[in-house]
């Protein structure tokens, strides 16, 4: 029978914090370094960065400690995020071959804890550690995130100035339309950019031989706009 346990289990066992970390591109390590996860259709690339970590000993010792911590955290993140397919890990470069072997052996030991079939293929010619992990049907991002309408999952959007220039160029070349007024709908930030230069607005009027109306539309995201005539 089910046993009732008082309190929020996710908070009680620290899982809420793990979920939040697993949804981020950057994961901070305890020593001040951090990991960057870039997931694409073809593969996942994990970059180890020293960040705030400078260490108290020699540079090689500092990098070794950073890579050893990353060698423990990365396999854990692979499990948390349910990352599968081809995985490339870019550890911070080390000169000492014994240190490299120590990091790889620890990484291999941590991978062995994974119930999902995982293979370590070795180092590529560019120094990436190559791994394959069986793909699972759903990962944590599938459950807790949706694709951004603005960037279509790319993680970046066109900057406001570039988008503003595009809209102005289109409006200036709308002389072919029959109606007398060009209407541009956009969000607050984009409208502020479009109307910042009165000289540009007057140029568009002269070029298109139309009057211009700017309308605020809170339903549009920062990368969207509507152009039409009336």
PDB file of C-alpha atoms in Angstrom, residues 55-134:
ATOM      1  CA  UNK A  55      43.061  27.573  -7.745  1.00  0.00           C
ATOM      2  CA  UNK A  56      45.864  27.971  -5.199  1.00  0.00           C
ATOM      3  CA  UNK A  57      48.462  25.650  -6.737  1.00  0.00           C
ATOM      4  CA  UNK A  58      49.988  25.321 -10.204  1.00  0.00           C
ATOM      5  CA  UNK A  59      47.881  25.885 -13.284  1.00  0.00           C
ATOM      6  CA  UNK A  60      48.048  22.179 -14.211  1.00  0.00           C
ATOM      7  CA  UNK A  61      46.761  21.180 -10.733  1.00  0.00           C
ATOM      8  CA  UNK A  62      43.993  23.752 -11.007  1.00  0.00           C
ATOM      9  CA  UNK A  63      42.848  22.371 -14.363  1.00  0.00           C
ATOM     10  CA  UNK A  64      43.068  18.800 -13.083  1.00  0.00           C
ATOM     11  CA  UNK A  65      40.749  19.557 -10.142  1.00  0.00           C
ATOM     12  CA  UNK A  66      38.316  21.341 -12.464  1.00  0.00           C
ATOM     13  CA  UNK A  67      38.259  18.454 -14.964  1.00  0.00           C
ATOM     14  CA  UNK A  68      37.860  15.870 -12.189  1.00  0.00           C
ATOM     15  CA  UNK A  69      34.788  17.666 -10.868  1.00  0.00           C
ATOM     16  CA  UNK A  70      33.415  17.941 -14.407  1.00  0.00           C
ATOM     17  CA  UNK A  71      34.077  14.199 -14.926  1.00  0.00           C
ATOM     18  CA  UNK A  72      31.668  13.484 -12.051  1.00  0.00           C
ATOM     19  CA  UNK A  73      29.028  16.103 -12.887  1.00  0.00           C
ATOM     20  CA  UNK A  74      28.738  15.474 -16.646  1.00  0.00           C
ATOM     21  CA  UNK A  75      27.589  11.807 -16.394  1.00  0.00           C
ATOM     22  CA  UNK A  76      25.115  12.914 -13.717  1.00  0.00           C
ATOM     23  CA  UNK A  77      23.740  15.622 -16.033  1.00  0.00           C
ATOM     24  CA  UNK A  78      23.460  13.130 -18.899  1.00  0.00           C
ATOM     25  CA  UNK A  79      21.184  11.028 -16.693  1.00  0.00           C
ATOM     26  CA  UNK A  80      19.185  13.994 -15.397  1.00  0.00           C
ATOM     27  CA  UNK A  81      18.690  15.455 -18.871  1.00  0.00           C
ATOM     28  CA  UNK A  82      18.199  12.074 -20.599  1.00  0.00           C
ATOM     29  CA  UNK A  83      20.686  13.117 -23.274  1.00  0.00           C
ATOM     30  CA  UNK A  84      21.298  10.469 -25.931  1.00  0.00           C
ATOM     31  CA  UNK A  85      23.065   9.985 -29.253  1.00  0.00           C
ATOM     32  CA  UNK A  86      26.551  11.330 -29.985  1.00  0.00           C
ATOM     33  CA  UNK A  87      28.075  13.365 -27.163  1.00  0.00           C
ATOM     34  CA  UNK A  88      31.356  15.304 -27.356  1.00  0.00           C
ATOM     35  CA  UNK A  89      33.015  16.582 -24.174  1.00  0.00           C
ATOM     36  CA  UNK A  90      35.635  19.324 -24.387  1.00  0.00           C
ATOM     37  CA  UNK A  91      37.623  19.216 -21.154  1.00  0.00           C
ATOM     38  CA  UNK A  92      40.081  22.024 -20.393  1.00  0.00           C
ATOM     39  CA  UNK A  93      43.348  21.013 -22.070  1.00  0.00           C
ATOM     40  CA  UNK A  94      45.966  19.337 -19.849  1.00  0.00           C
ATOM     41  CA  UNK A  95      49.645  18.803 -20.658  1.00  0.00           C
ATOM     42  CA  UNK A  96      50.322  15.928 -18.245  1.00  0.00           C
ATOM     43  CA  UNK A  97      49.306  12.556 -19.727  1.00  0.00           C
ATOM     44  CA  UNK A  98      48.894  11.050 -16.250  1.00  0.00           C
ATOM     45  CA  UNK A  99      46.375  13.765 -15.407  1.00  0.00           C
ATOM     46  CA  UNK A 100      44.493  13.100 -18.658  1.00  0.00           C
ATOM     47  CA  UNK A 101      44.338   9.403 -17.829  1.00  0.00           C
ATOM     48  CA  UNK A 102      43.108  10.161 -14.310  1.00  0.00           C
ATOM     49  CA  UNK A 103      40.235  12.300 -15.643  1.00  0.00           C
ATOM     50  CA  UNK A 104      39.239   9.743 -18.300  1.00  0.00           C
ATOM     51  CA  UNK A 105      39.306   6.858 -15.782  1.00  0.00           C
ATOM     52  CA  UNK A 106      37.089   8.787 -13.364  1.00  0.00           C
ATOM     53  CA  UNK A 107      34.740   9.712 -16.192  1.00  0.00           C
ATOM     54  CA  UNK A 108      34.530   6.062 -17.248  1.00  0.00           C
ATOM     55  CA  UNK A 109      33.799   4.992 -13.653  1.00  0.00           C
ATOM     56  CA  UNK A 110      30.986   7.551 -13.371  1.00  0.00           C
ATOM     57  CA  UNK A 111      29.520   6.463 -16.720  1.00  0.00           C
ATOM     58  CA  UNK A 112      29.374   2.886 -15.438  1.00  0.00           C
ATOM     59  CA  UNK A 113      26.700   4.010 -12.963  1.00  0.00           C
ATOM     60  CA  UNK A 114      24.367   4.778 -15.869  1.00  0.00           C
ATOM     61  CA  UNK A 115      21.634   2.178 -16.416  1.00  0.00           C
ATOM     62  CA  UNK A 116      21.188   3.432 -19.983  1.00  0.00           C
ATOM     63  CA  UNK A 117      23.650   1.821 -22.412  1.00  0.00           C
ATOM     64  CA  UNK A 118      26.608   4.191 -22.757  1.00  0.00           C
ATOM     65  CA  UNK A 119      29.948   3.747 -24.569  1.00  0.00           C
ATOM     66  CA  UNK A 120      33.068   5.884 -24.375  1.00  0.00           C
ATOM     67  CA  UNK A 121      34.694   5.883 -27.812  1.00  0.00           C
ATOM     68  CA  UNK A 122      37.884   7.745 -26.833  1.00  0.00           C
ATOM     69  CA  UNK A 123      39.452  11.061 -27.832  1.00  0.00           C
ATOM     70  CA  UNK A 124      38.952  12.518 -31.299  1.00  0.00           C
ATOM     71  CA  UNK A 125      41.854  14.040 -33.245  1.00  0.00           C
ATOM     72  CA  UNK A 126      40.798  17.455 -31.934  1.00  0.00           C
ATOM     73  CA  UNK A 127      40.864  16.312 -28.313  1.00  0.00           C
ATOM     74  CA  UNK A 128      37.115  15.861 -27.715  1.00  0.00           C
ATOM     75  CA  UNK A 129      36.038  12.900 -25.622  1.00  0.00           C
ATOM     76  CA  UNK A 130      33.453  11.056 -27.727  1.00  0.00           C
ATOM     77  CA  UNK A 131      30.584   9.154 -26.112  1.00  0.00           C
ATOM     78  CA  UNK A 132      27.469   7.458 -27.388  1.00  0.00           C
ATOM     79  CA  UNK A 133      24.425   7.028 -25.162  1.00  0.00           C
ATOM     80  CA  UNK A 134      21.210   5.232 -26.065  1.00  0.00           C
TER      81      UNK A 134
END
